[in-house]
CSV table of C-alpha atoms in Angstrom, one decimal:
chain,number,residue,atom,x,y,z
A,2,UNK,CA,-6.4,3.2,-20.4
A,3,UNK,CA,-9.2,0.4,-20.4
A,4,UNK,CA,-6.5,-2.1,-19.2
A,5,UNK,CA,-5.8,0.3,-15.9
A,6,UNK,CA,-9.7,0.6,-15.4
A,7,UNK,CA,-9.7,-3.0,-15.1
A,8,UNK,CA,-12.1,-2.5,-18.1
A,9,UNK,CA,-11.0,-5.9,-19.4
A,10,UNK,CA,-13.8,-7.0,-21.7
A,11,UNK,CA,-14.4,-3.7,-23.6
A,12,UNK,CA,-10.4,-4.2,-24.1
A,13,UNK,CA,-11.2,-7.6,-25.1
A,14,UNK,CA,-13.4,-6.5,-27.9
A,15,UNK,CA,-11.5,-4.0,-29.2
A,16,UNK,CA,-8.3,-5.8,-29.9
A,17,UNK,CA,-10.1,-8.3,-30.9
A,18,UNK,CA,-11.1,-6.5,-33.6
A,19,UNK,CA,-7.8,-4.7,-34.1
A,20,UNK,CA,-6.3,-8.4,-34.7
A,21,UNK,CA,-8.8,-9.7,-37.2
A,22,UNK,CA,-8.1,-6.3,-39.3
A,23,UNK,CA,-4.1,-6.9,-39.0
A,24,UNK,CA,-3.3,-10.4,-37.8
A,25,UNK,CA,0.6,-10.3,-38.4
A,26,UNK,CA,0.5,-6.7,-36.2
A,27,UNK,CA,3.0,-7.5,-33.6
A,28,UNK,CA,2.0,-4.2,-31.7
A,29,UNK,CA,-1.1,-5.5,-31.5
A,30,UNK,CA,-0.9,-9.1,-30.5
A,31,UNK,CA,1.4,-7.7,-27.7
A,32,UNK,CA,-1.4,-5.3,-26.3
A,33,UNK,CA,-3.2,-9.2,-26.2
A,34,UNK,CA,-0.3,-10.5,-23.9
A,35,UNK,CA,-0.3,-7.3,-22.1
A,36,UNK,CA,-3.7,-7.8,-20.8
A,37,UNK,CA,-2.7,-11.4,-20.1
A,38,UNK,CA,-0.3,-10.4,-17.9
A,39,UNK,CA,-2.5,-8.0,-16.2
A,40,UNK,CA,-4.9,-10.8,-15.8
A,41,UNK,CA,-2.4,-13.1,-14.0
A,42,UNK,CA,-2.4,-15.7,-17.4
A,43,UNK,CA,1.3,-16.0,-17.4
A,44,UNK,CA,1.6,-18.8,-19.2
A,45,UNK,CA,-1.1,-17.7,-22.2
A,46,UNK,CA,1.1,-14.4,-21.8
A,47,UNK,CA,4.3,-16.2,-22.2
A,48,UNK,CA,2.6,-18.1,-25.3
A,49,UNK,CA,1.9,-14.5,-27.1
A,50,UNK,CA,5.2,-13.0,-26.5
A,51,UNK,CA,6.8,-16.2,-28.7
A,52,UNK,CA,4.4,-15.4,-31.3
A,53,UNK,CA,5.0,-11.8,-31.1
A,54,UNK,CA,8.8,-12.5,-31.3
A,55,UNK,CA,8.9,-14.6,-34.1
A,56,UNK,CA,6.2,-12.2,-35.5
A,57,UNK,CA,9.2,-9.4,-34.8
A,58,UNK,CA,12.3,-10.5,-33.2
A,59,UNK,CA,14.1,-7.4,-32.8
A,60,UNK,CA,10.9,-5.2,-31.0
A,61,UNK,CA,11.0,-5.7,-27.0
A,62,UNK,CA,7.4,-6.2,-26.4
A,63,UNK,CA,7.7,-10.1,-27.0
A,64,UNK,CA,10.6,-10.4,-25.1
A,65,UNK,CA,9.1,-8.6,-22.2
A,66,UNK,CA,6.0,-10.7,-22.1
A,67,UNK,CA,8.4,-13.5,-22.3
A,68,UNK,CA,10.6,-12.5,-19.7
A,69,UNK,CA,7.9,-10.9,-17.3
A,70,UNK,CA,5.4,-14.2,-17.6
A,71,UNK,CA,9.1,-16.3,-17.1
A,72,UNK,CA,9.3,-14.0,-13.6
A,73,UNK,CA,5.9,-14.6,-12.4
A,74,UNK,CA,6.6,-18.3,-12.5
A,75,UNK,CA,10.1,-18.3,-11.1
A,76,UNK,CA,12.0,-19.1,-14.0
A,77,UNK,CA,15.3,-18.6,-13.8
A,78,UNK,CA,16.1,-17.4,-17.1
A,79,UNK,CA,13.2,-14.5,-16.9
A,80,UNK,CA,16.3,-12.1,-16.8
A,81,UNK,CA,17.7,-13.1,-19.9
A,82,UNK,CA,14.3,-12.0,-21.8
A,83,UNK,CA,13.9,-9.3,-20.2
A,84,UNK,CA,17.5,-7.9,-20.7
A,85,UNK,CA,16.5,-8.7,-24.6
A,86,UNK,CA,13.8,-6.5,-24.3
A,87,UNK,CA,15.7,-3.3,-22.3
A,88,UNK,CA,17.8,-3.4,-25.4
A,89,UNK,CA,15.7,-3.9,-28.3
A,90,UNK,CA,14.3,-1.0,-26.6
A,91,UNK,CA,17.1,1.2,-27.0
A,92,UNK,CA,16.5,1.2,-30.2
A,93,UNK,CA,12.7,0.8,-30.8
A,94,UNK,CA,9.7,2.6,-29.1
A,95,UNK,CA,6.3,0.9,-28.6
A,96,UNK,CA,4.2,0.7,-25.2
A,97,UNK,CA,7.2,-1.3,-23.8
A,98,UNK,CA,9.3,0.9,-20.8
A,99,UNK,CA,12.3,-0.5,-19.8
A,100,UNK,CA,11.4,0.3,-16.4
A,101,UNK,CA,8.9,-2.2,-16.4
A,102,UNK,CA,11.7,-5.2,-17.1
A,103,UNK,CA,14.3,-3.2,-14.6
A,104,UNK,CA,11.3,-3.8,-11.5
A,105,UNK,CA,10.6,-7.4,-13.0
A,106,UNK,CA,14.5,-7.9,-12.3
A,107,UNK,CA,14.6,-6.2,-9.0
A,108,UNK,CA,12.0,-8.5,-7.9
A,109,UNK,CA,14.2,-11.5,-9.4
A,110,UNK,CA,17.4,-10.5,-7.6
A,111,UNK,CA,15.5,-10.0,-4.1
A,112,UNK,CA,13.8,-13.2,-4.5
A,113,UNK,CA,17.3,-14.6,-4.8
A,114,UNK,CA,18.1,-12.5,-1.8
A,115,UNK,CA,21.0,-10.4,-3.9
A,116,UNK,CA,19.1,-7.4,-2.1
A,117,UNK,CA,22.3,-4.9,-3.5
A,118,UNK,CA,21.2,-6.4,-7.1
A,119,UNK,CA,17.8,-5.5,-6.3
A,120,UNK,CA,18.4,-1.6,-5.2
A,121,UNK,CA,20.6,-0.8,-8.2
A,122,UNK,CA,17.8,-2.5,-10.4
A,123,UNK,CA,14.9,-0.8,-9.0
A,124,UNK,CA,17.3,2.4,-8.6
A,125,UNK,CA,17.6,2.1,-12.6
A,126,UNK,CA,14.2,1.5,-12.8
A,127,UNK,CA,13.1,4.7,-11.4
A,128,UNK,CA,15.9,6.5,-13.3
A,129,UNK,CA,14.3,5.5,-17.0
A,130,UNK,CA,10.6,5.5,-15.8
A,131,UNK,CA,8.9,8.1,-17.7
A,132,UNK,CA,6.9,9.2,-14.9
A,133,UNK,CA,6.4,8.4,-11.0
A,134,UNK,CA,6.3,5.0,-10.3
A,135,UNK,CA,5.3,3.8,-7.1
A,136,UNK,CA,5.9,0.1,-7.7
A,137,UNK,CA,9.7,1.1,-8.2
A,138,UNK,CA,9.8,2.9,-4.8
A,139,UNK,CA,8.2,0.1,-3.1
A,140,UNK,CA,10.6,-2.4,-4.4
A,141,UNK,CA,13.6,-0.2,-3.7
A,142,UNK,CA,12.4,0.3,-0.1
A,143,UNK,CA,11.5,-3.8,0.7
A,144,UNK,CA,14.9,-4.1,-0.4
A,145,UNK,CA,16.7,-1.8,1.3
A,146,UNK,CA,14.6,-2.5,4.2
A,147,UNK,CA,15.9,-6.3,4.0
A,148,UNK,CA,19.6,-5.4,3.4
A,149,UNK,CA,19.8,-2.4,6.0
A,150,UNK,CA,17.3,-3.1,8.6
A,151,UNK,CA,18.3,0.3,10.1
A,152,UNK,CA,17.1,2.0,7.6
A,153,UNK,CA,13.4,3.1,7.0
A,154,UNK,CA,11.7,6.0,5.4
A,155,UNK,CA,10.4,9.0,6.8
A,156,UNK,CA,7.2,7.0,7.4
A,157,UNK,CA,8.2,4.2,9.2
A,158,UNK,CA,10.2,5.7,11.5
A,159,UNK,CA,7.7,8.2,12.3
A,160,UNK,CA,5.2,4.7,13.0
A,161,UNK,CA,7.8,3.2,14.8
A,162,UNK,CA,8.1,6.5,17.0
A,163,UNK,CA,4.3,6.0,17.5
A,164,UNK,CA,4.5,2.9,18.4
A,165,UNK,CA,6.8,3.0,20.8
A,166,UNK,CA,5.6,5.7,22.9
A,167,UNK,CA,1.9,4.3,22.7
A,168,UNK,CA,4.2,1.0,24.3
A,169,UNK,CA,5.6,3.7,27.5
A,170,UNK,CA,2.2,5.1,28.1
């Protein structure tokens, strides 16, 4: 909850202490590369989802912070980790939602411009999210919007009505 305040250094503090109490947590020094990633640090981020894998390879948090710092900086194999993590998560629960890597990888395939790639992935996405996402509707809709420029949501084409008949006034 601190991290979606933007309540960084109170967050700070307290896993800082939750580290010095159990160093070889990999929960815990996940929650670090978390708010690493929420910072923008990709590459410290990247740097604590190693450690956190060879801490524990077979939990997906590492390979998520691997996979979602790889995205930010247009790596290539980003999908590969995160994939990793969408399984290890079938099988173990921590903070990690597979929805999270699913909208890392629609963002990858519409950067690549394989907009149908990126509407199954955010479709996916919204399918496993555990509760209302807007970040997977937005990406669903940039890429639909891309691939079909017909299409639009209710809103735009109630602005684009708007629009235009401001234009014939």
């Amino acid at each position: 909850m601190l991290l979606q305040a933007g309540a960084f250094d109170p967050a700070d503090a307290l896993l800082e202490a939750a580290i010095q109490a159990r160093p070889a947590d990999p929960v815990r020094r996940s929650a670090v590369g978390r708010m690493q990633l929420w910072r923008g640090e990709g590459a410290q981020a990247r740097a604590t989802g190693l450690e956190v894998i060879e801490l524990a390879p077979d939990r997906p948090e590492g390979h998520f912070l691997v996979g979602a710092a790889a995205s930010l900086s247009g790596d290539p194999e980003a999908d590969a980790h995160l994939q990793r993590a969408i399984h290890a998560h079938d099988t173990d629960k921590g903070w990690f939602e597979a929805s999270a890597a699913l909208l890392f990888m629609a963002q990858n395939a519409l950067r690549s411009v394989d907009r149908l790639a990126a509407i199954d992935l955010a479709q996916q996405a919204r399918s496993r999210s555990f509760r209302f996402n807007a970040t997977t509707l937005l990406i669903r809709s940039q890429a639909t919007a891309v691939h079909n420029p017909a299409f639009h949501t209710p809103r735009d084409r109630k602005s684009t009505r708007l629009n235009s008949s401001h234009t014939s006034i």
